[in-house]
Short mmCIF file of C-alpha atoms and ligand atoms in Angstrom, two decimals:
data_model
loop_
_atom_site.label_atom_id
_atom_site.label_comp_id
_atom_site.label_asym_id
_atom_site.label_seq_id
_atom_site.Cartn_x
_atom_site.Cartn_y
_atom_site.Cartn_z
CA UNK A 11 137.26 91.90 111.62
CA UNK A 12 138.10 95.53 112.23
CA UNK A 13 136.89 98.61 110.29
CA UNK A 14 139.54 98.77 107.83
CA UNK A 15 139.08 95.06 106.88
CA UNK A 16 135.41 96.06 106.56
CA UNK A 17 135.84 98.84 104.27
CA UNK A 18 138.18 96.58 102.42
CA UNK A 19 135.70 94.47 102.19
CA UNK A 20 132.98 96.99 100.82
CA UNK A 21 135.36 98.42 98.46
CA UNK A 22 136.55 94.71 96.86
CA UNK A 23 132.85 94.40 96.25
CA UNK A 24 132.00 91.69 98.41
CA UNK A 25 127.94 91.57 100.02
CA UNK A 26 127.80 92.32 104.00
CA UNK A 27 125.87 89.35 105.11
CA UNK A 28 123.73 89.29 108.41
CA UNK A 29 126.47 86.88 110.67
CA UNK A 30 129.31 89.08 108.96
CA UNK A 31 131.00 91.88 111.63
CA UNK A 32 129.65 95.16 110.96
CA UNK A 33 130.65 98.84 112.32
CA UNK A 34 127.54 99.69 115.08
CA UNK A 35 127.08 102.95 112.26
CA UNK A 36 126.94 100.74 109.23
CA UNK A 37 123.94 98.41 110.89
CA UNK A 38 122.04 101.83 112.29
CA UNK A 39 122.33 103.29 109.32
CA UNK A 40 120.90 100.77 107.48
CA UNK A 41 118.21 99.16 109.68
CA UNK A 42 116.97 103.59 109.49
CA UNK A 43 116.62 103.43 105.70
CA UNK A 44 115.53 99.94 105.42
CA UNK A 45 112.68 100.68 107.83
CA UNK A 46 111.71 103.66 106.57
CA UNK A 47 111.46 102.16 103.05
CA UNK A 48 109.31 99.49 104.36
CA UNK A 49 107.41 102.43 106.13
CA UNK A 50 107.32 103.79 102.57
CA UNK A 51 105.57 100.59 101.15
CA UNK A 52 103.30 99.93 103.95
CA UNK A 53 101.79 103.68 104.28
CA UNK A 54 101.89 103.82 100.21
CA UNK A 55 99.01 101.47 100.32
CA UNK A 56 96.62 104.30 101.97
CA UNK A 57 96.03 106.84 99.03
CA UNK A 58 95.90 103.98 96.46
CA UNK A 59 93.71 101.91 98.64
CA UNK A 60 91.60 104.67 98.51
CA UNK A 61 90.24 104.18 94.90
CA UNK A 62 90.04 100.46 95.05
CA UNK A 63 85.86 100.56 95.09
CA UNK A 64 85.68 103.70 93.03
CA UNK A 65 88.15 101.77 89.99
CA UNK A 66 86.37 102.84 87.15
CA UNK A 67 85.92 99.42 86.01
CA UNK A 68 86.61 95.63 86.85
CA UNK A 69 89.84 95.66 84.86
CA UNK A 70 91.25 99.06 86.58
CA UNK A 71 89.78 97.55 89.97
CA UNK A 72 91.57 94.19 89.59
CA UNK A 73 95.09 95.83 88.89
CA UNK A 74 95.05 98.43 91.19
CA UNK A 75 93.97 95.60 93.30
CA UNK A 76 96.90 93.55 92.26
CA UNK A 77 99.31 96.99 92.95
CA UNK A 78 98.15 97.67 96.64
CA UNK A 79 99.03 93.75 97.64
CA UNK A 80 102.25 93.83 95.89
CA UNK A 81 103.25 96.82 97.86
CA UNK A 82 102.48 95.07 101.06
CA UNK A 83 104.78 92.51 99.52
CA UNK A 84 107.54 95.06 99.34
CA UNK A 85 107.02 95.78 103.00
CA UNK A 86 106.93 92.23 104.28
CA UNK A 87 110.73 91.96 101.93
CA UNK A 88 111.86 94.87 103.65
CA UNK A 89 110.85 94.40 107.44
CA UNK A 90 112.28 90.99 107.10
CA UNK A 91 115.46 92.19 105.74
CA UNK A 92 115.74 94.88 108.50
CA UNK A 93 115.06 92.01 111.33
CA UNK A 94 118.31 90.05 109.30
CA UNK A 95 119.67 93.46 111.58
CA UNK A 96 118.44 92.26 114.74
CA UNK A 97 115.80 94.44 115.63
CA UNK A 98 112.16 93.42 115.99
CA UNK A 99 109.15 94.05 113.84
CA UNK A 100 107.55 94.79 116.92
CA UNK A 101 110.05 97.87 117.29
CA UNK A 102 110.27 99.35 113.97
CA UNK A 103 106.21 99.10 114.04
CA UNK A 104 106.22 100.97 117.33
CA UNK A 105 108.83 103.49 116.24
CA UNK A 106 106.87 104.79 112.87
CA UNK A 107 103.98 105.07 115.70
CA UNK A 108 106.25 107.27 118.08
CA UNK A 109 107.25 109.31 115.46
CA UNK A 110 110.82 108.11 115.31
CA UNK A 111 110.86 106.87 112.01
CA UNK A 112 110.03 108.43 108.43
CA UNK A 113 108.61 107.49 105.66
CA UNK A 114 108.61 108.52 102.08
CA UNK A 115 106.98 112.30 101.88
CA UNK A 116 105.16 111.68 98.93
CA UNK A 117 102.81 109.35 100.79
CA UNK A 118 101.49 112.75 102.96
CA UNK A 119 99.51 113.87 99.63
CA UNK A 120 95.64 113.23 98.68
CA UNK A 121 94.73 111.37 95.84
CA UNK A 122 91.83 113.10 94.85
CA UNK A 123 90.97 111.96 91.32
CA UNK A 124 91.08 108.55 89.44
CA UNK A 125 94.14 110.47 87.54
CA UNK A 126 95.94 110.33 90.44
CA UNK A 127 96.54 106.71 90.05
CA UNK A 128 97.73 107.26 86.95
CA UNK A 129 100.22 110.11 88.43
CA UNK A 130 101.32 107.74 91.21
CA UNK A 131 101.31 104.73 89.54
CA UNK A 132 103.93 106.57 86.83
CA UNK A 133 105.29 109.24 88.52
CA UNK A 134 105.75 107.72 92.03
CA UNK A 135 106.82 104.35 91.02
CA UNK A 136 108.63 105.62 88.67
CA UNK A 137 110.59 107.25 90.89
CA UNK A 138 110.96 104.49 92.77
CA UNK A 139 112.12 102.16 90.02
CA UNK A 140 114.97 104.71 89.37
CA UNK A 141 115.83 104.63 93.12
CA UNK A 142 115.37 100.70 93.61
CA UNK A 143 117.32 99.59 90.24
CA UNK A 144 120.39 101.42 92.15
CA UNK A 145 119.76 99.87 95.15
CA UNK A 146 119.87 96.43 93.87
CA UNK A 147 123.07 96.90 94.33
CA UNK A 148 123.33 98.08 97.72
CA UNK A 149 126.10 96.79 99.90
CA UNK A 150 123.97 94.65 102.63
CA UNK A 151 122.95 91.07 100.54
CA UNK A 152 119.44 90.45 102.29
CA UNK A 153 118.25 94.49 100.97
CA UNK A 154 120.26 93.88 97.94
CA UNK A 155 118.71 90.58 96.68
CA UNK A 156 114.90 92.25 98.28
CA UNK A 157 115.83 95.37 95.63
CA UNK A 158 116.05 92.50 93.05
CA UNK A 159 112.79 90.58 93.69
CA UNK A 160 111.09 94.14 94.10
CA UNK A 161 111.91 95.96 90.84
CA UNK A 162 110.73 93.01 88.64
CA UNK A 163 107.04 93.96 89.93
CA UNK A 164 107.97 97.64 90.04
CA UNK A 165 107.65 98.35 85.97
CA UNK A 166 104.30 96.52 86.27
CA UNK A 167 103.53 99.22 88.83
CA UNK A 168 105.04 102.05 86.45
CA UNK A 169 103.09 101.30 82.94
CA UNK A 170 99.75 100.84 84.66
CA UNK A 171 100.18 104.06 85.68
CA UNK A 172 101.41 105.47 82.44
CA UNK A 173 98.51 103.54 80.86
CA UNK A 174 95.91 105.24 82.79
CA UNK A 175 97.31 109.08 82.28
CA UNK A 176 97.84 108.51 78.80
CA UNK A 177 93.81 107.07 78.15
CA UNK A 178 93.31 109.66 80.11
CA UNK A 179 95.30 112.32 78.14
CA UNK A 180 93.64 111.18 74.92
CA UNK A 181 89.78 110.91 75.95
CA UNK A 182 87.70 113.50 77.09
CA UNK A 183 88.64 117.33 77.23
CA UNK A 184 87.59 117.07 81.12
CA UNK A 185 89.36 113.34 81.31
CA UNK A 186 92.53 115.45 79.69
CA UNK A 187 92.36 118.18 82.32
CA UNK A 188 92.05 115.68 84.87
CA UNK A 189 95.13 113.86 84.01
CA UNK A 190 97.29 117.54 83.23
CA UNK A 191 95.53 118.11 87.77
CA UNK A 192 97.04 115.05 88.53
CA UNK A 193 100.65 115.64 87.05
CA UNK A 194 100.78 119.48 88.31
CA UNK A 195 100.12 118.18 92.28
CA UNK A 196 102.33 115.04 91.92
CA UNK A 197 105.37 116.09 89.63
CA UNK A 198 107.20 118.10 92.63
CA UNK A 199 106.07 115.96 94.95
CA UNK A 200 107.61 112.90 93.29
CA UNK A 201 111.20 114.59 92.38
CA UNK A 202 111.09 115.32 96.63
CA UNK A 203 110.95 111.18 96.97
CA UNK A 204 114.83 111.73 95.98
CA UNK A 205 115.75 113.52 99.40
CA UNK A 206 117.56 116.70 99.66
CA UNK A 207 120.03 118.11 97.59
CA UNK A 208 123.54 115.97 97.69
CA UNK A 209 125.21 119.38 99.84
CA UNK A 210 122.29 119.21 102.28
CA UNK A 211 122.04 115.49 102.66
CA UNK A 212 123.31 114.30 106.17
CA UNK A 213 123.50 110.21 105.50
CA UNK A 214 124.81 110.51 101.71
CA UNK A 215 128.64 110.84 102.60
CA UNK A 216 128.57 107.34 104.67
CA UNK A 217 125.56 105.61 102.74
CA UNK A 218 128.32 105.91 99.94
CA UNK A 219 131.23 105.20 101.51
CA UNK A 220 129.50 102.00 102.47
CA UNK A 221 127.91 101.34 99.26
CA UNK A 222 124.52 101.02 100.60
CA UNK A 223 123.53 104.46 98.12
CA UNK A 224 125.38 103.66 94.63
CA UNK A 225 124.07 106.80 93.55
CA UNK A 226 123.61 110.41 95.23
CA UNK A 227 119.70 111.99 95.42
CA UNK A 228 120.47 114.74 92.98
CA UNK A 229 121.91 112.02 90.37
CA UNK A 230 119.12 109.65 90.83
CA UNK A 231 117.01 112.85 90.49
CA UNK A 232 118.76 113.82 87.56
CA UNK A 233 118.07 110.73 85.87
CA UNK A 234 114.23 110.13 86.91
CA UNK A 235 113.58 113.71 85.15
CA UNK A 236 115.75 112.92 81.92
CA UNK A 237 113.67 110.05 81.85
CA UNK A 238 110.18 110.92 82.44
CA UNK A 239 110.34 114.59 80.75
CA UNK A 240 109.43 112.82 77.49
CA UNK A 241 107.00 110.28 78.42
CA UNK A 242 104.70 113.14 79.57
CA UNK A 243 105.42 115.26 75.77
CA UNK A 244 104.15 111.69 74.23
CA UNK A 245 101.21 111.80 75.67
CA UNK A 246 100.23 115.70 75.51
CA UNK A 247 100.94 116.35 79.05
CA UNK A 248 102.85 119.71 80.38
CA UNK A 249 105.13 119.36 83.31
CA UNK A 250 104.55 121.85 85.88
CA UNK A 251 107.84 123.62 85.83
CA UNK A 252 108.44 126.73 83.60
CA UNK A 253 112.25 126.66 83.85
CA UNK A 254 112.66 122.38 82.22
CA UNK A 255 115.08 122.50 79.27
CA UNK A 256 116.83 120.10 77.59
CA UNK A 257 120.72 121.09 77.92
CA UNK A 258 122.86 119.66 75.66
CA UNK A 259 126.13 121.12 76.86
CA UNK A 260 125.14 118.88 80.36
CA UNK A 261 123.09 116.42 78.80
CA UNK A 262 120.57 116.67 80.90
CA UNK A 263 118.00 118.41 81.76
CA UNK A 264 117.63 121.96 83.82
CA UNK A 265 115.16 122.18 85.80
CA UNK A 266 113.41 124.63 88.66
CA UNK A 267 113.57 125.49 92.20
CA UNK A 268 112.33 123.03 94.64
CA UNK A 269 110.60 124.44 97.70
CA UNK A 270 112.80 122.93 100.35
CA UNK A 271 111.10 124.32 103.04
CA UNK A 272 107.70 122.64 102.22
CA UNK A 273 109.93 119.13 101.35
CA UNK A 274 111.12 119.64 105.43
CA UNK A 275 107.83 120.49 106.36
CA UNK A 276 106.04 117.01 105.17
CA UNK A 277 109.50 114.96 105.93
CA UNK A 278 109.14 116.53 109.62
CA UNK A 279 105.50 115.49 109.59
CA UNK A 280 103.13 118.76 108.39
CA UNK A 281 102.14 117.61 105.34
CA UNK A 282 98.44 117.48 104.24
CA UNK A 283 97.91 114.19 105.10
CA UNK A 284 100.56 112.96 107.67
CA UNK A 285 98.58 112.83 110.87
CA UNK A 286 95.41 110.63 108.77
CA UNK A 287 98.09 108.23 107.37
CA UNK A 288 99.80 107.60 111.07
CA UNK A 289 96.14 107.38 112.71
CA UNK A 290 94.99 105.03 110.14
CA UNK A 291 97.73 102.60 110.58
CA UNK A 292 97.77 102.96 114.55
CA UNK A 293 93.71 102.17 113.95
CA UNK A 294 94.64 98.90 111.37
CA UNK A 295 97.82 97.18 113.50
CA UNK A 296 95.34 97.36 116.78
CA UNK A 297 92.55 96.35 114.72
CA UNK A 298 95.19 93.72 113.57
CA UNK A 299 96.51 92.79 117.08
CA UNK A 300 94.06 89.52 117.01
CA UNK A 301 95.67 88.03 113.86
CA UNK A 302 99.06 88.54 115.10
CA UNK A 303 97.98 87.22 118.26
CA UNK A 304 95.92 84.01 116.62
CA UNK A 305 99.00 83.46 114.58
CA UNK A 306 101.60 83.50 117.67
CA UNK A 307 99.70 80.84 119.44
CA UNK A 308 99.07 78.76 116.24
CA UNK A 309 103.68 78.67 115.69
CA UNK A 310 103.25 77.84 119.73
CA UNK A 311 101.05 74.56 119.32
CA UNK A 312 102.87 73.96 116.24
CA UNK A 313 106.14 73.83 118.22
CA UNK A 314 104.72 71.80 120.81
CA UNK A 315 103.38 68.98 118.74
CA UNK A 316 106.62 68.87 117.07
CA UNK A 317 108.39 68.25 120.59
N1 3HC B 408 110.57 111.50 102.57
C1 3HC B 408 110.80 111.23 103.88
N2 3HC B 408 112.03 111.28 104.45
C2 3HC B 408 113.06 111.59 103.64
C3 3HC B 408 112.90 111.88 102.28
C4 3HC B 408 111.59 111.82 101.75
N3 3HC B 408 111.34 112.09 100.47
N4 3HC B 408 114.13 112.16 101.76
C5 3HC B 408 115.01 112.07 102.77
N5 3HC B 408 114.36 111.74 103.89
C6 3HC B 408 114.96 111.55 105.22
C7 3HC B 408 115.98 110.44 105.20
O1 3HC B 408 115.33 109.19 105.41
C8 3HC B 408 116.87 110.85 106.35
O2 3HC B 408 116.17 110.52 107.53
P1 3HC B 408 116.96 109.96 108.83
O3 3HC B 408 118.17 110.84 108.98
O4 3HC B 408 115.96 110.09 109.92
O5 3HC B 408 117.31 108.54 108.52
C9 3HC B 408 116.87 112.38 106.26
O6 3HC B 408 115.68 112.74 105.56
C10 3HC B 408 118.08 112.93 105.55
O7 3HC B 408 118.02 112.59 104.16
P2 3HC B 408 119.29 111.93 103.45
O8 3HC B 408 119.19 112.16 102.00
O9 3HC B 408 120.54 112.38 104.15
O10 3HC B 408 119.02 110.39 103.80
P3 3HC B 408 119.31 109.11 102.89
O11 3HC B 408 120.75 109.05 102.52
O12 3HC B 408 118.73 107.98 103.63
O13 3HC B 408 118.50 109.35 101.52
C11 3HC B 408 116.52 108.34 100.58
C12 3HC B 408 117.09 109.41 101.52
C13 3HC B 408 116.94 108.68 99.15
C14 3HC B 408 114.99 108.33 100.70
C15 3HC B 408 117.11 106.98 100.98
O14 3HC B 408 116.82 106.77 102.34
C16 3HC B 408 116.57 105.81 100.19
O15 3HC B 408 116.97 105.57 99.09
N6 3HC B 408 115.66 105.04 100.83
C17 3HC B 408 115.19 103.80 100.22
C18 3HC B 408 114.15 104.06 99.16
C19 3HC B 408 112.88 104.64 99.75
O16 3HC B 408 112.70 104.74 100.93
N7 3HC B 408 111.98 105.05 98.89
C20 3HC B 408 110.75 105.67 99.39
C21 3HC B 408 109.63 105.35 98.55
S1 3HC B 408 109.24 103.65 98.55
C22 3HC B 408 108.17 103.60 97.29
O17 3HC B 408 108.00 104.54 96.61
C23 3HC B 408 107.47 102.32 97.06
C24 3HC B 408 106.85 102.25 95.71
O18 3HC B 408 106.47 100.90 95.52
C25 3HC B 408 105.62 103.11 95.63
#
């Protein structure tokens, strides 16, 4: 197959399969984003993990619990659907460590209350639902059918969340102010988990030509704000951004500035918290280096008996 039969193939609809011929660019470009979503999972686990033994109870304990390990999960789904690529875990492990590949921004922010779990759990997630429900239909079938298996334990993730800012939001004055902390430091962080604007986005013009992005960052955006905007009114919440208004020429909503130059600063790893998130999984995979090794030489006996 050549790259018009390819494209043909992308535009008729049909899923790129690992033993299918692919352009060099198309598999690059997608073992980047793959990776660095299952970066994304993996380092996502830090700030919640955080507040696992200061859970405010033994039900908020157990499902934050229950959160954490799903997201490790999501990263398991996504590594092994970005080895279907034929690169190792082994190298996408080492290349987060060298710097060489991202992952989400948001992850580069404190959580500094028991609010915050609330904001992530709703705002972040939520986010990510938006993003993942149009990646289900992403043109590579292993990420594709991982989308699928992810989002049905995404909403989980989303209204436990939701469920802790809006007890939150109707307790205590201090419990209230807590929850209003939590949503000013995480709202513009979560809206940057979209990626630059559509004219300043260098991977959007091929990740749609290939139908790995359905949807652009600013339209996925768009439609995370519409939707959230009102969840935070029903529970007495303000959103930190003086400009929001509903406009019903666009039917959508308008909404403020972003500060670009901070978003590049955290992507290009000078956010508050990058360095402690890199050095805390460089500390865990060593730490880890006995399992793997335990686990090689347990598939090595295994193989041996067998023969
Ligand atoms: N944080 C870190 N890097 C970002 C970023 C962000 N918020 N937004 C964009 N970037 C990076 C891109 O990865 C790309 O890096 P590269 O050139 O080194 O590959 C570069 O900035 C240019 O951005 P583009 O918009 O041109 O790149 P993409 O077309 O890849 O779009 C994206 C960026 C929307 C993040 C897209 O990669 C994507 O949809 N990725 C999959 C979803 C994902 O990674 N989500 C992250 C959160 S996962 C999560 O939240 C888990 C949940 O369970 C908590």
């Amino acid at each position: 197959m050549n790259e018009i039969k390819f494209q043909e193939r992308i535009d008729a609809e049909k899923k790129i399969e690992p033993k299918d011929w692919m352009p060099d660019a198309y598999r690059k470009h997608l073992i980047r984003q793959i990776s660095q979503h299952a970066h994304s999972e993996i380092i996502g686990m830090q700030p919640e993990g955080n507040w696992i033994t200061r859970a405010p109870s033994l039900r908020a304990k157990m499902i934050l619990l229950a959160k954490v390990q799903d997201e490790a999960g999501h990263g398991l789904y996504l590594y092994s659907a970005c080895e279907t690529l034929g690169i190792s875990r082994e190298e996408l492990v080492q290349q987060l460590h060298d710097g060489k590949a991202k992952y989400s921004s948001i992850f580069n922010y404190p959580t500094l209350s028991w609010a915050d779990m609330g904001a992530v759990g709703w705002l972040v997630d939520g986010a990510a639902i938006v993003n993942q429900v149009s990646l289900q239909r992403t043109s590579y079938g292993p990420y594709s059918r991982g989308m699928v298996k992810i989002c049905k334990e995404e909403s989980f993730h989303q209204r436990q969340g939701y469920e802790i800012m809006a007890e939150m939001a109707k307790g205590t004055l201090e419990q209230k102010a807590m929850a209003q902390d939590a949503l000013n430091r995480f709202w513009w962080p979560s809206i940057m988990m979209f990626g630059p604007q559509d004219s300043d986005s260098p991977r959007t013009g091929n990740a749609m030509k290939w139908k790995i992005k359905r949807q652009t960052n600013d339209d996925l955006r768009q439609d995370f704000i519409n939707k959230t905007v009102g969840q935070a009114e029903l529970i007495g919440l303000t959103i930190p951004d003086p400009d929001l208004k509903w406009n019903a020429e666009r039917g959508h909503y308008d909404f403020g500035e972003m500060d670009w130059d901070e978003f590049w600063s955290v992507v290009n790893g000078n956010g508050p918290c990058n360095k402690q998130r890199l050095a805390h999984h460089k500390k865990a995979h060593d730490e880890g280096q006995w399992v793997r090794d335990a686990a090689k030489a347990y598939a090595k006996k295994q193989e041996l008996v067998a023969n």
